[in-house]
Amino acid sequence: MTIKAINVRNQFKGTIKEIIIGDVLSEIDVQTAAGTVTSVITTRSVRELELVVGSEVIAFVKSTEVSIAKL
């Protein structure tokens, strides 16, 4: 599945403005045109995606979660 295959209404393009790193989980704050979207993802994913403050990302919102993809 590609990023384009996901419903566009559930995507928010933005820039990471803060990352709070934890041992297992990390909190990612993404500044979007609609406001700040916060996601909790594994710290391993933060490292594997090489996410840093200033990275351009897309926040994918489902009713139960917010996922992050690096652009």
N, CA, C and O atoms as a Tinker XYZ file with bonds, in Angstrom:
   284  protein
     1  N      0.843000   -1.183000    0.000000    73     2
     2  CA     0.000000    0.000000    0.000000    64     1     3
     3  C      0.883000    1.238000    0.000000    63     2     4     5
     4  O      1.871000    1.307000    0.732000    81     3
     5  N      0.530000    2.194000   -0.807000    73     3     6
     6  CA     1.279000    3.444000   -0.852000    64     5     7
     7  C      0.583000    4.493000    0.004000    63     6     8     9
     8  O     -0.566000    4.320000    0.410000    81     7
     9  N      1.296000    5.582000    0.273000    73     7    10
    10  CA     0.719000    6.682000    1.039000    64     9    11
    11  C     -0.521000    7.221000    0.332000    63    10    12    13
    12  O     -1.502000    7.569000    0.989000    81    11
    13  N     -0.489000    7.295000   -0.997000    73    11    14
    14  CA    -1.618000    7.831000   -1.765000    64    13    15
    15  C     -2.851000    6.947000   -1.677000    63    14    16    17
    16  O     -3.963000    7.430000   -1.895000    81    15
    17  N     -2.686000    5.658000   -1.364000    73    15    18
    18  CA    -3.814000    4.735000   -1.301000    64    17    19
    19  C     -4.643000    4.923000   -0.030000    63    18    20    21
    20  O     -5.758000    4.409000    0.063000    81    19
    21  N     -4.117000    5.640000    0.927000    73    19    22
    22  CA    -4.825000    5.859000    2.188000    64    21    23
    23  C     -5.719000    7.081000    2.040000    63    22    24    25
    24  O     -5.337000    8.060000    1.398000    81    23
    25  N     -6.901000    7.026000    2.628000    73    23    26
    26  CA    -7.875000    8.105000    2.520000    64    25    27
    27  C     -7.244000    9.453000    2.860000    63    26    28    29
    28  O     -6.705000    9.623000    3.954000    81    27
    29  N     -7.306000   10.409000    1.938000    73    27    30
    30  CA    -6.662000   11.709000    2.098000    64    29    31
    31  C     -7.253000   12.486000    3.281000    63    30    32    33
    32  O     -6.557000   13.312000    3.871000    81    31
    33  N     -8.500000   12.245000    3.636000    73    31    34
    34  CA    -9.104000   12.959000    4.762000    64    33    35
    35  C     -8.435000   12.608000    6.083000    63    34    36    37
    36  O     -8.573000   13.337000    7.065000    81    35
    37  N     -7.718000   11.503000    6.108000    73    35    38
    38  CA    -7.095000   11.044000    7.339000    64    37    39
    39  C     -5.597000   11.319000    7.379000    63    38    40    41
    40  O     -4.885000   10.725000    8.189000    81    39
    41  N     -5.107000   12.212000    6.518000    73    39    42
    42  CA    -3.690000   12.533000    6.451000    64    41    43
    43  C     -3.462000   14.004000    6.761000    63    42    44    45
    44  O     -4.190000   14.874000    6.283000    81    43
    45  N     -2.440000   14.268000    7.567000    73    43    46
    46  CA    -2.068000   15.640000    7.887000    64    45    47
    47  C     -0.572000   15.802000    7.672000    63    46    48    49
    48  O      0.228000   15.261000    8.436000    81    47
    49  N     -0.189000   16.542000    6.640000    73    47    50
    50  CA     1.217000   16.802000    6.365000    64    49    51
    51  C      1.696000   17.862000    7.339000    63    50    52    53
    52  O      0.996000   18.843000    7.591000    81    51
    53  N      2.883000   17.669000    7.885000    73    51    54
    54  CA     3.401000   18.646000    8.828000    64    53    55
    55  C      4.870000   18.450000    9.121000    63    54    56    57
    56  O      5.564000   17.676000    8.460000    81    55
    57  N      5.326000   19.170000   10.127000    73    55    58
    58  CA     6.723000   19.150000   10.544000    64    57    59
    59  C      6.797000   18.782000   12.016000    63    58    60    61
    60  O      6.027000   19.284000   12.835000    81    59
    61  N      7.730000   17.898000   12.342000    73    59    62
    62  CA     7.899000   17.514000   13.751000    64    61    63
    63  C      8.418000   18.714000   14.527000    63    62    64    65
    64  O      9.442000   19.298000   14.176000    81    63
    65  N      7.698000   19.076000   15.590000    73    63    66
    66  CA     8.146000   20.211000   16.401000    64    65    67
    67  C      8.714000   19.765000   17.743000    63    66    68    69
    68  O      9.448000   20.525000   18.374000    81    67
    69  N      8.392000   18.543000   18.199000    73    67    70
    70  CA     8.956000   18.047000   19.454000    64    69    71
    71  C      8.912000   16.536000   19.469000    63    70    72    73
    72  O      7.960000   15.926000   18.982000    81    71
    73  N      9.954000   15.929000   20.033000    73    71    74
    74  CA    10.012000   14.483000   20.247000    64    73    75
    75  C     10.414000   14.256000   21.699000    63    74    76    77
    76  O     11.449000   14.746000   22.151000    81    75
    77  N      9.592000   13.513000   22.419000    73    75    78
    78  CA     9.920000   13.131000   23.791000    64    77    79
    79  C     10.240000   11.645000   23.756000    63    78    80    81
    80  O      9.348000   10.807000   23.618000    81    79
    81  N     11.523000   11.328000   23.884000    73    79    82
    82  CA    12.009000    9.952000   23.774000    64    81    83
    83  C     11.840000    9.220000   25.097000    63    82    84    85
    84  O     12.221000    9.721000   26.155000    81    83
    85  N     11.263000    8.024000   25.019000    73    83    86
    86  CA    11.159000    7.149000   26.178000    64    85    87
    87  C     11.932000    5.875000   25.918000    63    86    88    89
    88  O     12.459000    5.680000   24.822000    81    87
    89  N     12.006000    5.001000   26.917000    73    87    90
    90  CA    12.737000    3.743000   26.749000    64    89    91
    91  C     12.101000    2.870000   25.667000    63    90    92    93
    92  O     12.810000    2.276000   24.854000    81    91
    93  N     10.774000    2.790000   25.652000    73    91    94
    94  CA    10.067000    1.931000   24.703000    64    93    95
    95  C      9.183000    2.742000   23.761000    63    94    96    97
    96  O      9.139000    2.467000   22.562000    81    95
    97  N      8.477000    3.744000   24.298000    73    95    98
    98  CA     7.576000    4.571000   23.504000    64    97    99
    99  C      8.046000    6.014000   23.497000    63    98   100   101
   100  O      8.650000    6.486000   24.460000    81    99
   101  N      7.763000    6.715000   22.400000    73    99   102
   102  CA     8.116000    8.122000   22.280000    64   101   103
   103  C      6.901000    8.913000   21.813000    63   102   104   105
   104  O      6.048000    8.394000   21.092000    81   103
   105  N      6.831000   10.172000   22.232000    73   103   106
   106  CA     5.744000   11.064000   21.849000    64   105   107
   107  C      6.244000   12.023000   20.772000    63   106   108   109
   108  O      7.274000   12.676000   20.937000    81   107
   109  N      5.504000   12.098000   19.673000    73   107   110
   110  CA     5.872000   12.942000   18.541000    64   109   111
   111  C      4.797000   14.008000   18.373000    63   110   112   113
   112  O      3.622000   13.679000   18.210000    81   111
   113  N      5.186000   15.290000   18.410000    73   111   114
   114  CA     4.269000   16.392000   18.143000    64   113   115
   115  C      4.539000   16.907000   16.743000    63   114   116   117
   116  O      5.662000   17.297000   16.421000    81   115
   117  N      3.502000   16.908000   15.908000    73   115   118
   118  CA     3.616000   17.337000   14.518000    64   117   119
   119  C      2.774000   18.592000   14.326000    63   118   120   121
   120  O      1.577000   18.593000   14.612000    81   119
   121  N      3.404000   19.661000   13.841000    73   119   122
   122  CA     2.680000   20.896000   13.541000    64   121   123
   123  C      2.112000   20.782000   12.139000    63   122   124   125
   124  O      2.863000   20.620000   11.177000    81   123
   125  N      0.795000   20.866000   12.013000    73   123   126
   126  CA     0.116000   20.790000   10.724000    64   125   127
   127  C     -0.685000   22.067000   10.505000    63   126   128   129
   128  O     -0.802000   22.897000   11.406000    81   127
   129  N     -1.229000   22.220000    9.315000    73   127   130
   130  CA    -2.081000   23.373000    9.023000    64   129   131
   131  C     -3.334000   23.363000    9.903000    63   130   132   133
   132  O     -3.910000   24.415000   10.181000    81   131
   133  N     -3.747000   22.184000   10.334000    73   131   134
   134  CA    -4.939000   22.050000   11.173000    64   133   135
   135  C     -4.625000   22.195000   12.659000    63   134   136   137
   136  O     -5.541000   22.205000   13.481000    81   135
   137  N     -3.350000   22.308000   13.016000    73   135   138
   138  CA    -2.938000   22.388000   14.414000    64   137   139
   139  C     -1.947000   21.291000   14.733000    63   138   140   141
   140  O     -1.421000   20.636000   13.834000    81   139
   141  N     -1.693000   21.093000   16.013000    73   139   142
   142  CA    -0.726000   20.085000   16.439000    64   141   143
   143  C     -1.397000   18.717000   16.552000    63   142   144   145
   144  O     -2.460000   18.579000   17.157000    81   143
   145  N     -0.752000   17.708000   15.958000    73   143   146
   146  CA    -1.183000   16.318000   16.073000    64   145   147
   147  C     -0.103000   15.591000   16.853000    63   146   148   149
   148  O      1.082000   15.716000   16.543000    81   147
   149  N     -0.506000   14.834000   17.863000    73   147   150
   150  CA     0.446000   14.103000   18.690000    64   149   151
   151  C      0.262000   12.610000   18.478000    63   150   152   153
   152  O     -0.859000   12.104000   18.448000    81   151
   153  N      1.387000   11.914000   18.331000    73   151   154
   154  CA     1.380000   10.470000   18.150000    64   153   155
   155  C      2.338000    9.830000   19.146000    63   154   156   157
   156  O      3.402000   10.378000   19.434000    81   155
   157  N      1.957000    8.672000   19.667000    73   155   158
   158  CA     2.855000    7.872000   20.493000    64   157   159
   159  C      3.233000    6.653000   19.661000    63   158   160   161
   160  O      2.379000    5.841000   19.305000    81   159
   161  N      4.532000    6.533000   19.355000    73   159   162
   162  CA     5.034000    5.417000   18.556000    64   161   163
   163  C      6.224000    4.801000   19.289000    63   162   164   165
   164  O      6.731000    5.370000   20.257000    81   163
   165  N      6.660000    3.643000   18.823000    73   163   166
   166  CA     7.799000    3.009000   19.483000    64   165   167
   167  C      9.061000    3.830000   19.256000    63   166   168   169
   168  O      9.235000    4.454000   18.208000    81   167
   169  N      9.921000    3.820000   20.236000    73   167   170
   170  CA    11.199000    4.505000   20.117000    64   169   171
   171  C     12.025000    3.863000   19.004000    63   170   172   173
   172  O     12.789000    4.546000   18.321000    81   171
   173  N     11.874000    2.574000   18.827000    73   171   174
   174  CA    12.556000    1.884000   17.727000    64   173   175
   175  C     12.139000    2.482000   16.379000    63   174   176   177
   176  O     12.982000    2.674000   15.503000    81   175
   177  N     10.848000    2.778000   16.206000    73   175   178
   178  CA    10.372000    3.379000   14.958000    64   177   179
   179  C     10.952000    4.773000   14.764000    63   178   180   181
   180  O     11.283000    5.156000   13.642000    81   179
   181  N     11.076000    5.533000   15.845000    73   179   182
   182  CA    11.680000    6.867000   15.753000    64   181   183
   183  C     13.089000    6.741000   15.192000    63   182   184   185
   184  O     13.480000    7.506000   14.310000    81   183
   185  N     13.851000    5.781000   15.699000    73   183   186
   186  CA    15.225000    5.583000   15.236000    64   185   187
   187  C     15.271000    5.079000   13.803000    63   186   188   189
   188  O     16.051000    5.581000   12.994000    81   187
   189  N     14.428000    4.075000   13.476000    73   187   190
   190  CA    14.444000    3.490000   12.138000    64   189   191
   191  C     14.019000    4.495000   11.066000    63   190   192   193
   192  O     14.552000    4.481000    9.956000    81   191
   193  N     13.060000    5.368000   11.395000    73   191   194
   194  CA    12.614000    6.401000   10.458000    64   193   195
   195  C     13.519000    7.629000   10.467000    63   194   196   197
   196  O     13.352000    8.549000    9.667000    81   195
   197  N     14.493000    7.623000   11.403000    73   195   198
   198  CA    15.427000    8.744000   11.560000    64   197   199
   199  C     14.680000   10.063000   11.755000    63   198   200   201
   200  O     15.015000   11.083000   11.153000    81   199
   201  N     13.654000   10.014000   12.617000    73   199   202
   202  CA    12.854000   11.201000   12.891000    64   201   203
   203  C     13.601000   12.145000   13.816000    63   202   204   205
   204  O     14.170000   11.728000   14.825000    81   203
   205  N     13.592000   13.417000   13.460000    73   203   206
   206  CA    14.195000   14.464000   14.277000    64   205   207
   207  C     13.289000   15.686000   14.190000    63   206   208   209
   208  O     12.460000   15.794000   13.287000    81   207
   209  N     13.456000   16.598000   15.135000    73   207   210
   210  CA    12.712000   17.850000   15.075000    64   209   211
   211  C     13.029000   18.518000   13.741000    63   210   212   213
   212  O     14.195000   18.645000   13.365000    81   211
   213  N     11.990000   18.944000   13.031000    73   211   214
   214  CA    12.153000   19.563000   11.722000    64   213   215
   215  C     11.869000   18.623000   10.560000    63   214   216   217
   216  O     11.717000   19.079000    9.426000    81   215
   217  N     11.795000   17.307000   10.819000    73   215   218
   218  CA    11.482000   16.350000    9.742000    64   217   219
   219  C     10.081000   16.609000    9.218000    63   218   220   221
   220  O      9.158000   16.854000    9.994000    81   219
   221  N      9.921000   16.555000    7.881000    73   219   222
   222  CA     8.601000   16.630000    7.281000    64   221   223
   223  C      7.996000   15.237000    7.292000    63   222   224   225
   224  O      8.633000   14.274000    6.867000    81   223
   225  N      6.761000   15.132000    7.782000    73   223   226
   226  CA     6.097000   13.840000    7.927000    64   225   227
   227  C      4.626000   13.974000    7.541000    63   226   228   229
   228  O      4.118000   15.075000    7.332000    81   227
   229  N      3.966000   12.838000    7.453000    73   227   230
   230  CA     2.516000   12.791000    7.330000    64   229   231
   231  C      1.998000   12.027000    8.538000    63   230   232   233
   232  O      2.472000   10.932000    8.841000    81   231
   233  N      1.026000   12.608000    9.223000    73   231   234
   234  CA     0.354000   11.931000   10.334000    64   233   235
   235  C     -0.903000   11.280000    9.773000    63   234   236   237
   236  O     -1.766000   11.961000    9.218000    81   235
   237  N     -1.006000    9.964000    9.917000    73   235   238
   238  CA    -2.180000    9.214000    9.473000    64   237   239
   239  C     -3.055000    8.974000   10.691000    63   238   240   241
   240  O     -2.605000    8.392000   11.679000    81   239
   241  N     -4.290000    9.415000   10.625000    73   239   242
   242  CA    -5.177000    9.327000   11.781000    64   241   243
   243  C     -6.231000    8.251000   11.548000    63   242   244   245
   244  O     -6.940000    8.260000   10.542000    81   243
   245  N     -6.319000    7.319000   12.506000    73   243   246
   246  CA    -7.401000    6.346000   12.557000    64   245   247
   247  C     -8.156000    6.633000   13.851000    63   246   248   249
   248  O     -7.687000    7.407000   14.684000    81   247
   249  N     -9.297000    6.027000   14.019000    73   247   250
   250  CA   -10.091000    6.313000   15.206000    64   249   251
   251  C     -9.361000    5.910000   16.484000    63   250   252   253
   252  O     -9.677000    6.418000   17.560000    81   251
   253  N     -8.390000    5.006000   16.381000    73   251   254
   254  CA    -7.694000    4.528000   17.572000    64   253   255
   255  C     -6.217000    4.891000   17.632000    63   254   256   257
   256  O     -5.563000    4.620000   18.639000    81   255
   257  N     -5.672000    5.501000   16.571000    73   255   258
   258  CA    -4.226000    5.782000   16.575000    64   257   259
   259  C     -3.846000    6.862000   15.586000    63   258   260   261
   260  O     -4.622000    7.203000   14.693000    81   259
   261  N     -2.639000    7.401000   15.752000    73   259   262
   262  CA    -2.020000    8.313000   14.794000    64   261   263
   263  C     -0.681000    7.711000   14.417000    63   262   264   265
   264  O      0.162000    7.495000   15.288000    81   263
   265  N     -0.466000    7.434000   13.133000    73   263   266
   266  CA     0.797000    6.860000   12.651000    64   265   267
   267  C      1.594000    7.944000   11.944000    63   266   268   269
   268  O      1.035000    8.942000   11.491000    81   267
   269  N      2.915000    7.740000   11.853000    73   267   270
   270  CA     3.816000    8.708000   11.247000    64   269   271
   271  C      4.569000    8.081000   10.080000    63   270   272   273
   272  O      5.038000    6.948000   10.184000    81   271
   273  N      4.690000    8.811000    8.962000    73   271   274
   274  CA     5.512000    8.400000    7.824000    64   273   275
   275  C      6.416000    9.568000    7.461000    63   274   276   277
   276  O      5.953000   10.703000    7.342000    81   275
   277  N      7.699000    9.293000    7.286000    73   275   278
   278  CA     8.649000   10.340000    6.918000    64   277   279
   279  C      8.560000   10.624000    5.434000    63   278   280   281
   280  O      8.444000    9.701000    4.628000    81   279
   281  N      8.613000   11.898000    5.063000    73   279   282
   282  CA     8.565000   12.295000    3.649000    64   281   283
   283  C      9.962000   12.347000    3.061000    63   282   284
   284  O     10.124000   12.661000    1.882000    81   283
